Amino acid sequence: MMDFMVQRPEAHEFVRHVEDGCPYRADDVMKPEQAVSTGTTLVVCEFDGGVIMCADTRTSTGQYVANRASRKISKVSERIFVCRSGSAADTQALTAFVMHYLGQHAVELGKEPTVNTAANLFKIMAYNNKDNLLAGLIVAGYDDKKGGQIYSIPLGGARVRVPYAADGSGSSYIKGFMDANFRPGMSKAECHEFVQKATALALSRDGSSGGMVRSLIITKDKVEEFVIEGNKLPVAL
């Protein structure tokens, strides 16, 4: 009686089964790249007199929560802010570049730049580097020319002005709620309740979003910040 033992092929032997042009190298053909794990909920809404931006505060590294109280709403100018989703490194780098160019533009103008200008800068950089970035952005703010404005800049670098917007992994859970409950001409208080509840609903469903709910109200006169702690959200988790 003879024993037959089948030898397991070495990883490099599988290279011959890979089609021409495949991006895998010989040493990682059996270990394809892992997808980047991201998680965020961003909600922004326009009201008569300004805009309200809202976001969760969880930053994750894979399955590990790296920061439960991070800031996903970044200041670009005195009355212009950006909500960031996707790769934290990519969006932080984009924001730094836009702040630099917008600062130079403000010096040339001798006054604060418009929200439209800031959104255009984000769009140009996101579009020109669309193959290398993972960045979904919502630029919002107030200027004397057009008042409160919201610009959605999704993956790929498009730029669309909208009355309200949601982005990030948690946004897919609340699009129906937002479409059903948004009304043009909402008051500041109604709009604030709307974005906070929408964000809290996303946190209750999306495992990649969490922490607290941080909101920012931007008007002609001032910028106000509010925080709801995780155990005090309007929707029980």
mmCIF file of C-alpha atoms in Angstrom:
data_model
loop_
_atom_site.group_PDB
_atom_site.id
_atom_site.type_symbol
_atom_site.label_atom_id
_atom_site.label_comp_id
_atom_site.label_asym_id
_atom_site.label_seq_id
_atom_site.Cartn_x
_atom_site.Cartn_y
_atom_site.Cartn_z
ATOM 1 C CA MET A 1 0.000 0.000 0.000
ATOM 2 C CA MET A 2 1.413 3.334 -0.997
ATOM 3 C CA ASP A 3 0.767 6.640 0.763
ATOM 4 C CA PHE A 4 0.004 9.585 -1.415
ATOM 5 C CA MET A 5 0.547 13.057 -0.023
ATOM 6 C CA VAL A 6 -0.438 16.100 -1.994
ATOM 7 C CA GLN A 7 1.931 19.005 -1.557
ATOM 8 C CA ARG A 8 0.279 22.368 -0.960
ATOM 9 C CA PRO A 9 1.507 24.754 -3.665
ATOM 10 C CA GLU A 10 3.603 27.708 -2.642
ATOM 11 C CA ALA A 11 2.081 31.165 -2.901
ATOM 12 C CA HIS A 12 4.389 32.179 -5.741
ATOM 13 C CA GLU A 13 3.098 29.289 -7.852
ATOM 14 C CA PHE A 14 -0.296 30.947 -8.073
ATOM 15 C CA VAL A 15 1.165 33.899 -9.936
ATOM 16 C CA ARG A 16 0.720 32.085 -13.232
ATOM 17 C CA HIS A 17 -3.063 32.128 -12.668
ATOM 18 C CA VAL A 18 -3.168 35.915 -12.410
ATOM 19 C CA GLU A 19 -4.238 37.779 -15.524
ATOM 20 C CA ASP A 20 -1.883 40.205 -17.220
ATOM 21 C CA GLY A 21 -2.060 43.650 -15.675
ATOM 22 C CA CYS A 22 -3.308 42.416 -12.280
ATOM 23 C CA PRO A 23 -2.107 44.881 -9.599
ATOM 24 C CA TYR A 24 -1.068 42.117 -7.164
ATOM 25 C CA ARG A 25 2.626 41.391 -6.802
ATOM 26 C CA ALA A 26 4.131 37.895 -6.592
ATOM 27 C CA ASP A 27 4.513 38.160 -2.814
ATOM 28 C CA ASP A 28 0.931 39.216 -2.074
ATOM 29 C CA VAL A 29 -1.102 37.467 -4.760
ATOM 30 C CA MET A 30 -2.810 35.396 -2.064
ATOM 31 C CA LYS A 31 -3.382 38.445 0.143
ATOM 32 C CA PRO A 32 -5.410 41.047 -1.760
ATOM 33 C CA GLU A 33 -5.612 44.545 -0.390
ATOM 34 C CA GLN A 34 -8.034 45.172 2.449
ATOM 35 C CA ALA A 35 -10.681 47.845 1.964
ATOM 36 C CA VAL A 36 -10.270 51.020 3.996
ATOM 37 C CA SER A 37 -12.688 50.933 6.906
ATOM 38 C CA THR A 38 -14.375 54.279 7.501
ATOM 39 C CA GLY A 39 -17.392 55.386 9.495
ATOM 40 C CA THR A 40 -19.054 58.782 9.887
ATOM 41 C CA THR A 41 -22.417 60.507 10.004
ATOM 42 C CA LEU A 42 -22.663 64.083 8.732
ATOM 43 C CA VAL A 43 -25.911 66.072 8.488
ATOM 44 C CA VAL A 44 -26.188 69.700 7.343
ATOM 45 C CA CYS A 45 -29.328 71.810 6.892
ATOM 46 C CA GLU A 46 -30.039 75.359 5.731
ATOM 47 C CA PHE A 47 -32.517 77.643 7.474
ATOM 48 C CA ASP A 48 -33.561 81.236 6.962
ATOM 49 C CA GLY A 49 -30.580 83.119 8.349
ATOM 50 C CA GLY A 50 -27.823 80.519 8.313
ATOM 51 C CA VAL A 51 -26.882 76.842 8.326
ATOM 52 C CA ILE A 52 -26.564 74.097 10.933
ATOM 53 C CA MET A 53 -23.893 71.402 10.673
ATOM 54 C CA CYS A 54 -24.008 68.206 12.712
ATOM 55 C CA ALA A 55 -21.681 65.203 13.039
ATOM 56 C CA ASP A 56 -20.858 62.252 15.225
ATOM 57 C CA THR A 57 -17.480 62.106 16.980
ATOM 58 C CA ARG A 58 -16.192 58.543 16.497
ATOM 59 C CA THR A 59 -12.893 57.991 14.680
ATOM 60 C CA SER A 60 -12.110 54.334 14.041
ATOM 61 C CA THR A 61 -9.047 52.401 12.941
ATOM 62 C CA GLY A 62 -10.453 49.166 11.581
ATOM 63 C CA GLN A 63 -12.589 47.781 14.415
ATOM 64 C CA TYR A 64 -10.804 49.864 17.045
ATOM 65 C CA VAL A 65 -12.257 53.191 18.194
ATOM 66 C CA ALA A 66 -9.235 55.497 18.111
ATOM 67 C CA ASN A 67 -11.075 58.619 19.321
ATOM 68 C CA ARG A 68 -14.627 58.846 20.673
ATOM 69 C CA ALA A 69 -14.702 62.650 20.850
ATOM 70 C CA SER A 70 -13.073 63.800 17.610
ATOM 71 C CA ARG A 71 -14.046 66.884 15.598
ATOM 72 C CA LYS A 72 -15.297 66.187 12.091
ATOM 73 C CA ILE A 73 -16.402 69.775 11.496
ATOM 74 C CA SER A 74 -13.325 71.844 10.638
ATOM 75 C CA LYS A 75 -13.075 75.615 10.464
ATOM 76 C CA VAL A 76 -11.973 76.942 7.078
ATOM 77 C CA SER A 77 -12.705 80.631 7.574
ATOM 78 C CA GLU A 78 -14.566 82.841 10.063
ATOM 79 C CA ARG A 79 -17.984 81.808 8.751
ATOM 80 C CA ILE A 80 -17.084 78.791 6.596
ATOM 81 C CA PHE A 81 -16.771 75.220 7.854
ATOM 82 C CA VAL A 82 -16.408 71.774 6.309
ATOM 83 C CA CYS A 83 -17.771 68.390 7.399
ATOM 84 C CA ARG A 84 -15.282 65.618 6.618
ATOM 85 C CA SER A 85 -15.905 61.933 5.870
ATOM 86 C CA GLY A 86 -13.741 59.193 4.399
ATOM 87 C CA SER A 87 -10.041 59.010 5.166
ATOM 88 C CA ALA A 88 -9.204 61.356 8.043
ATOM 89 C CA ALA A 89 -5.698 61.941 6.650
ATOM 90 C CA ASP A 90 -7.002 62.831 3.170
ATOM 91 C CA THR A 91 -9.675 65.230 4.389
ATOM 92 C CA GLN A 92 -7.349 66.920 6.881
ATOM 93 C CA ALA A 93 -4.756 67.470 4.169
ATOM 94 C CA LEU A 94 -7.379 68.886 1.789
ATOM 95 C CA THR A 95 -8.667 71.229 4.483
ATOM 96 C CA ALA A 96 -5.151 72.473 5.252
ATOM 97 C CA PHE A 97 -4.497 73.254 1.576
ATOM 98 C CA VAL A 98 -7.824 75.084 1.174
ATOM 99 C CA MET A 99 -7.214 77.118 4.343
ATOM 100 C CA HIS A 100 -3.825 78.154 2.959
ATOM 101 C CA TYR A 101 -5.145 79.297 -0.431
ATOM 102 C CA LEU A 102 -8.269 80.856 1.056
ATOM 103 C CA GLY A 103 -6.109 82.867 3.460
ATOM 104 C CA GLN A 104 -4.090 84.233 0.545
ATOM 105 C CA HIS A 105 -7.306 85.023 -1.325
ATOM 106 C CA ALA A 106 -8.678 86.915 1.689
ATOM 107 C CA VAL A 107 -5.533 89.072 1.813
ATOM 108 C CA GLU A 108 -5.914 89.907 -1.874
ATOM 109 C CA LEU A 109 -9.609 90.754 -1.474
ATOM 110 C CA GLY A 110 -9.221 92.619 1.787
ATOM 111 C CA LYS A 111 -12.302 90.832 3.162
ATOM 112 C CA GLU A 112 -13.575 87.365 3.988
ATOM 113 C CA PRO A 113 -14.004 85.024 0.974
ATOM 114 C CA THR A 114 -17.396 83.565 0.022
ATOM 115 C CA VAL A 115 -18.675 80.069 0.748
ATOM 116 C CA ASN A 116 -18.842 79.455 -2.997
ATOM 117 C CA THR A 117 -15.118 80.192 -3.359
ATOM 118 C CA ALA A 118 -14.220 77.775 -0.571
ATOM 119 C CA ALA A 119 -16.419 75.051 -2.067
ATOM 120 C CA ASN A 120 -14.813 75.573 -5.483
ATOM 121 C CA LEU A 121 -11.333 75.164 -4.005
ATOM 122 C CA PHE A 122 -12.355 71.910 -2.314
ATOM 123 C CA LYS A 123 -13.954 70.714 -5.556
ATOM 124 C CA ILE A 124 -10.884 71.474 -7.691
ATOM 125 C CA MET A 125 -8.510 69.644 -5.349
ATOM 126 C CA ALA A 126 -10.863 66.698 -4.806
ATOM 127 C CA TYR A 127 -11.505 66.291 -8.544
ATOM 128 C CA ASN A 128 -7.871 66.641 -9.624
ATOM 129 C CA ASN A 129 -6.855 63.969 -7.106
ATOM 130 C CA LYS A 130 -9.958 61.772 -7.286
ATOM 131 C CA ASP A 131 -7.939 58.623 -7.983
ATOM 132 C CA ASN A 132 -5.790 59.078 -4.892
ATOM 133 C CA LEU A 133 -8.233 60.398 -2.289
ATOM 134 C CA LEU A 134 -11.062 58.980 -0.223
ATOM 135 C CA ALA A 135 -12.827 62.186 0.759
ATOM 136 C CA GLY A 136 -16.511 63.092 1.004
ATOM 137 C CA LEU A 137 -17.073 66.708 2.028
ATOM 138 C CA ILE A 138 -19.900 69.089 2.862
ATOM 139 C CA VAL A 139 -18.895 72.758 2.793
ATOM 140 C CA ALA A 140 -21.285 75.179 4.476
ATOM 141 C CA GLY A 141 -21.290 78.676 5.893
ATOM 142 C CA TYR A 142 -22.600 82.210 5.645
ATOM 143 C CA ASP A 143 -21.546 85.208 3.586
ATOM 144 C CA ASP A 144 -23.103 88.587 2.825
ATOM 145 C CA LYS A 145 -23.509 87.815 -0.871
ATOM 146 C CA LYS A 146 -25.744 84.714 -0.746
ATOM 147 C CA GLY A 147 -26.433 84.148 2.939
ATOM 148 C CA GLY A 148 -26.379 80.584 4.253
ATOM 149 C CA GLN A 149 -25.200 77.980 1.736
ATOM 150 C CA ILE A 150 -24.482 74.246 1.634
ATOM 151 C CA TYR A 151 -22.329 72.558 -1.014
ATOM 152 C CA SER A 152 -22.057 68.781 -1.232
ATOM 153 C CA ILE A 153 -18.749 67.443 -2.622
ATOM 154 C CA PRO A 154 -19.027 63.629 -2.802
ATOM 155 C CA LEU A 155 -16.340 61.138 -3.811
ATOM 156 C CA GLY A 156 -15.080 62.070 -7.277
ATOM 157 C CA GLY A 157 -15.106 65.823 -6.849
ATOM 158 C CA ALA A 158 -18.524 67.024 -7.996
ATOM 159 C CA ARG A 159 -19.968 70.163 -6.399
ATOM 160 C CA VAL A 160 -23.699 70.616 -5.873
ATOM 161 C CA ARG A 161 -25.520 73.291 -3.894
ATOM 162 C CA VAL A 162 -28.289 71.703 -1.791
ATOM 163 C CA PRO A 163 -30.723 72.839 0.935
ATOM 164 C CA TYR A 164 -29.721 69.898 3.126
ATOM 165 C CA ALA A 165 -27.204 67.078 2.905
ATOM 166 C CA ALA A 166 -26.015 63.904 4.612
ATOM 167 C CA ASP A 167 -22.811 61.970 4.060
ATOM 168 C CA GLY A 168 -20.752 59.175 5.570
ATOM 169 C CA SER A 169 -21.593 55.555 6.339
ATOM 170 C CA GLY A 170 -24.491 56.512 8.624
ATOM 171 C CA SER A 171 -26.197 58.680 6.001
ATOM 172 C CA SER A 172 -27.709 55.697 4.162
ATOM 173 C CA TYR A 173 -29.856 54.927 7.217
ATOM 174 C CA ILE A 174 -31.452 58.385 7.428
ATOM 175 C CA LYS A 175 -31.989 59.575 3.848
ATOM 176 C CA GLY A 176 -35.662 58.569 4.007
ATOM 177 C CA PHE A 177 -36.150 60.302 7.355
ATOM 178 C CA MET A 178 -34.588 63.495 6.012
ATOM 179 C CA ASP A 179 -36.621 63.495 2.782
ATOM 180 C CA ALA A 180 -39.834 62.992 4.765
ATOM 181 C CA ASN A 181 -39.172 65.571 7.476
ATOM 182 C CA PHE A 182 -37.270 68.400 5.780
ATOM 183 C CA ARG A 183 -39.354 71.501 5.046
ATOM 184 C CA PRO A 184 -38.155 74.660 3.301
ATOM 185 C CA GLY A 185 -38.298 77.693 5.578
ATOM 186 C CA MET A 186 -37.777 75.871 8.863
ATOM 187 C CA SER A 187 -36.882 78.007 11.859
ATOM 188 C CA LYS A 188 -33.494 77.817 13.554
ATOM 189 C CA ALA A 189 -34.894 75.715 16.409
ATOM 190 C CA GLU A 190 -36.739 73.333 14.074
ATOM 191 C CA CYS A 191 -33.670 72.910 11.896
ATOM 192 C CA HIS A 192 -31.448 72.230 14.910
ATOM 193 C CA GLU A 193 -33.823 69.562 16.213
ATOM 194 C CA PHE A 194 -34.019 68.037 12.721
ATOM 195 C CA VAL A 195 -30.239 67.586 12.266
ATOM 196 C CA GLN A 196 -29.682 66.360 15.830
ATOM 197 C CA LYS A 197 -32.428 63.754 15.577
ATOM 198 C CA ALA A 198 -31.258 62.607 12.134
ATOM 199 C CA THR A 199 -27.687 62.165 13.406
ATOM 200 C CA ALA A 200 -28.870 60.329 16.524
ATOM 201 C CA LEU A 201 -30.976 57.973 14.385
ATOM 202 C CA ALA A 202 -27.916 57.163 12.268
ATOM 203 C CA LEU A 203 -25.856 56.483 15.386
ATOM 204 C CA SER A 204 -28.502 54.006 16.579
ATOM 205 C CA ARG A 205 -28.137 51.959 13.359
ATOM 206 C CA ASP A 206 -24.601 52.466 12.094
ATOM 207 C CA GLY A 207 -21.969 50.606 14.092
ATOM 208 C CA SER A 208 -19.199 52.739 12.600
ATOM 209 C CA SER A 209 -20.707 56.003 13.892
ATOM 210 C CA GLY A 210 -20.866 56.858 17.553
ATOM 211 C CA GLY A 211 -19.611 58.945 20.435
ATOM 212 C CA MET A 212 -21.412 62.270 20.796
ATOM 213 C CA VAL A 213 -23.454 64.504 18.510
ATOM 214 C CA ARG A 214 -21.666 67.778 17.818
ATOM 215 C CA SER A 215 -23.558 70.601 16.089
ATOM 216 C CA LEU A 216 -22.612 74.054 14.837
ATOM 217 C CA ILE A 217 -24.990 76.935 14.065
ATOM 218 C CA ILE A 218 -23.531 79.510 11.659
ATOM 219 C CA THR A 219 -25.289 82.837 11.178
ATOM 220 C CA LYS A 220 -24.299 86.348 10.140
ATOM 221 C CA ASP A 221 -23.612 87.401 13.731
ATOM 222 C CA LYS A 222 -21.969 84.391 15.370
ATOM 223 C CA VAL A 223 -21.039 80.719 15.429
ATOM 224 C CA GLU A 224 -22.539 78.557 18.191
ATOM 225 C CA GLU A 225 -21.459 75.032 19.126
ATOM 226 C CA PHE A 226 -23.567 72.419 20.923
ATOM 227 C CA VAL A 227 -22.788 68.904 22.133
ATOM 228 C CA ILE A 228 -25.098 66.065 23.131
ATOM 229 C CA GLU A 229 -23.329 63.328 25.073
ATOM 230 C CA GLY A 230 -23.810 59.736 23.985
ATOM 231 C CA ASN A 231 -26.025 58.816 26.940
ATOM 232 C CA LYS A 232 -28.303 61.830 26.387
ATOM 233 C CA LEU A 233 -29.160 61.429 22.709
ATOM 234 C CA PRO A 234 -32.795 62.006 21.645
ATOM 235 C CA VAL A 235 -32.900 58.441 20.277
ATOM 236 C CA ALA A 236 -32.056 55.586 22.637
ATOM 237 C CA LEU A 237 -29.071 53.543 21.455
#
